Amino acid sequence: MNKKLIIGIIAVIVAIIASVAIFKDSKSEDMKPKYSQKDMDKVIDQQFNEQQELKTQIKELKSKVDSYEKLQTRSLQETTQPSQEKTELAENADKVTYEKEIKPTIDEMLKEYDEIWNQDWKAIWGEGSKDPESLDKNALKEKMESVTNRYDALSKKNTEFKSSSKLTDPVLKEKIEKFRVEFGLATNYRSNAGKAVTQGVKGVAPLKGRMEEAQKSIKLSDQKLSNALASLNEIESKLGVSRN
């Protein structure tokens, strides 16, 4: 055989034998106990300490989470509270404004609304509704012109009174504006009633027919006044203000 080949085979066999020997030695070493009882106890103690440390870390982490949640809750409350306080302050401001700057003018206009009716209209209308032709035409004309002029002046005063601009609450603004519109219509219908009778007195149309037309206007004015007072009642209920 080739000398080199024989040497190669021998080298392979030696390598195999050496590998087997090493494997056996390593297996024998693996089967031997690596740690003494003292070492094992030390490992166990170390693991116990690590577990305790882990528990402590978990506890600290939970405490931090709880603290963070409390901080967030407090922050939310502090953010919400000023908003609530701001709303309450606005409502209180609207109440003060209403009582001092709006209600006195409204009370004055309502009082005048009734005074015009009682002073210039009521007595003559009670008599005239039975027999309009029996009335003193000059006196009737004078009273009806006074009714028209006074209600027109009251309507103008109501239109110029921009009460909604004095309030901050949008709901109150809407309701006070509704009062202004409805009360304005009520005064206009009363004025129209006076004009209708005046036309009859002047002979523009039959007096009886004009007084019937005036009566229709009076009924419409009563409806509008009722609507205006309903809005006013809602405003004052919301603000906690007494009507009288």
Short mmCIF file of C-alpha atoms in Angstrom, two decimals, residues 61 68 204:
data_model
loop_
_atom_site.label_atom_id
_atom_site.label_comp_id
_atom_site.label_asym_id
_atom_site.label_seq_id
_atom_site.Cartn_x
_atom_site.Cartn_y
_atom_site.Cartn_z
CA LEU A 61 -43.49 50.08 40.91
CA TYR A 68 -49.29 58.70 39.23
CA VAL A 204 -112.44 106.01 6.87
#
